[in-house]
XYZ file of C-alpha atoms in Angstrom:
179
model
C -25.989 47.676 112.156
C -28.928 46.034 110.685
C -30.966 47.138 107.637
C -33.572 48.709 109.846
C -30.917 50.772 111.574
C -29.945 52.455 108.340
C -33.391 53.162 106.852
C -33.159 51.854 103.330
C -30.999 49.494 101.192
C -29.705 52.504 99.229
C -27.847 53.729 102.273
C -27.000 50.393 104.033
C -23.596 50.038 102.522
C -22.751 53.816 102.622
C -24.241 55.275 105.822
C -23.913 52.182 108.079
C -20.245 51.738 107.326
C -19.360 55.574 107.537
C -19.488 58.152 110.263
C -22.573 59.650 108.577
C -24.845 57.408 110.661
C -26.993 60.203 112.127
C -30.664 60.308 111.101
C -30.243 63.834 109.728
C -27.361 62.894 107.450
C -29.203 59.709 106.121
C -32.261 61.782 105.532
C -30.250 64.439 103.653
C -28.593 61.798 101.539
C -31.948 60.240 100.632
C -33.221 63.676 99.500
C -30.150 64.308 97.401
C -30.367 60.938 95.734
C -34.152 61.382 95.223
C -33.436 64.672 93.437
C -30.843 63.061 91.220
C -33.139 60.245 90.369
C -35.998 62.538 89.388
C -33.595 64.653 87.381
C -32.200 61.714 85.567
C -35.441 59.993 84.931
C -37.233 63.114 83.439
C -34.621 65.038 81.449
C -35.302 65.021 77.754
C -33.121 66.034 74.824
C -35.060 68.265 72.317
C -33.779 68.694 68.790
C -34.197 71.851 66.768
C -33.737 71.971 62.963
C -35.482 73.453 59.901
C -37.432 70.300 59.326
C -37.772 66.726 60.724
C -36.915 67.434 64.314
C -38.888 67.973 67.587
C -39.026 71.831 66.864
C -38.332 74.135 63.903
C -37.274 77.104 66.149
C -35.215 77.343 69.344
C -37.930 79.459 71.040
C -40.349 76.485 70.601
C -37.993 74.081 72.386
C -37.235 76.635 75.167
C -40.974 76.961 75.836
C -41.362 73.179 76.176
C -38.111 72.528 78.137
C -38.434 71.355 81.707
C -35.874 70.874 84.507
C -32.656 69.372 83.238
C -33.611 69.275 79.689
C -31.096 69.732 76.795
C -31.831 71.572 73.629
C -29.667 70.686 70.627
C -29.765 73.268 67.813
C -28.774 71.795 64.505
C -26.605 73.857 62.055
C -28.727 76.517 60.466
C -29.359 80.157 60.702
C -32.603 80.688 62.951
C -34.206 84.145 62.854
C -35.553 83.787 66.315
C -35.536 85.125 69.931
C -36.715 83.829 73.227
C -36.818 84.224 77.010
C -35.769 81.521 79.422
C -38.136 81.760 82.337
C -37.926 79.837 85.515
C -41.579 80.372 86.505
C -44.138 78.900 84.153
C -47.684 79.957 83.657
C -48.863 76.609 85.168
C -46.898 77.413 88.368
C -43.968 74.893 87.694
C -40.370 76.023 88.098
C -37.892 75.259 85.299
C -34.103 75.235 85.863
C -30.923 73.528 84.752
C -31.480 74.120 80.995
C -28.672 73.221 78.673
C -28.717 74.727 75.200
C -26.124 73.330 72.836
C -25.528 74.343 69.228
C -23.916 72.111 66.733
C -21.264 73.608 64.512
C -22.906 76.275 62.366
C -25.899 77.047 64.602
C -26.693 80.768 64.503
C -29.406 82.714 66.282
C -29.982 85.904 64.376
C -32.402 88.797 65.269
C -35.556 88.592 62.992
C -35.628 91.018 60.102
C -38.647 92.713 61.487
C -36.570 93.832 64.595
C -38.584 91.941 67.072
C -36.645 90.725 70.177
C -37.274 89.257 73.533
C -38.747 92.029 75.650
C -37.732 94.380 72.735
C -34.086 94.077 73.881
C -32.298 90.861 73.241
C -32.074 87.805 71.122
C -31.765 85.662 74.325
C -33.348 87.035 77.617
C -32.281 84.616 80.353
C -34.213 84.681 83.605
C -33.381 81.057 84.157
C -31.657 79.291 87.000
C -28.526 77.376 86.029
C -28.584 77.954 82.263
C -25.830 76.592 80.179
C -25.356 77.853 76.486
C -22.724 76.349 74.366
C -21.507 76.472 70.753
C -23.768 79.237 69.320
C -23.301 82.387 67.298
C -25.741 85.145 68.355
C -25.916 88.156 66.103
C -27.881 91.101 64.575
C -29.701 92.786 67.512
C -29.854 96.428 66.508
C -32.419 99.059 67.533
C -32.692 102.841 67.265
C -31.865 103.329 70.948
C -28.690 101.360 70.646
C -29.757 99.262 73.576
C -30.334 95.892 72.036
C -28.119 92.999 72.580
C -27.299 89.354 71.995
C -27.931 88.204 75.664
C -29.603 89.888 78.445
C -29.089 88.032 81.802
C -31.199 88.672 84.786
C -31.363 85.011 86.119
C -28.943 83.067 88.246
C -25.863 81.024 87.091
C -25.510 81.616 83.319
C -22.545 79.653 81.754
C -21.505 80.455 78.294
C -18.968 78.207 76.428
C -17.865 78.783 72.847
C -20.555 81.367 72.320
C -19.891 84.136 69.768
C -21.885 87.278 70.330
C -21.435 89.823 67.551
C -22.920 92.562 65.497
C -25.319 93.637 68.212
C -25.676 96.930 69.993
C -24.122 95.245 72.987
C -23.016 91.754 73.481
C -24.114 90.561 76.988
C -25.751 92.671 79.643
C -26.208 91.260 83.154
C -27.910 92.674 86.312
C -27.380 92.234 89.956
C -29.000 88.860 90.191
C -26.437 87.487 87.799
C -23.931 87.812 90.602
C -25.910 87.199 93.792
C -29.274 85.339 94.088
């Protein structure tokens, strides 16, 4: 086959030498690669630390994060809470957020008792959220219904996350299982 038969140089060596020569298969592969290129080209790593980083609080980084961004939380105790929302006020959709704590990173409920939606330190409505290496503690309220993480989004992955000293640890709803 010639270059024109395959549609673009990206797929010439792959699609023209494989059984995936149909127009639909090539078109699908182009879309997948285009999405991967956009994700790779625009992903940002935001750093959180008490001073000298992109943000002083995790909530500030979460509010700024876009598709595929990573938030690195440096070792410190942050009295902070936040909601990971896929739908932004500007109409954009945010997904694939990766939050990684360094050794000693702690999210703690603020002393005034304020929490995300009055119920959690992290409220996740996100799509494909990954949280790693954090301690989440201290959510306590009179109704005993406050927790470390409230998950109402899709595909939450936790790795090396210690949720302790809250009314409950992690609370998930139906959408956490099926979209």
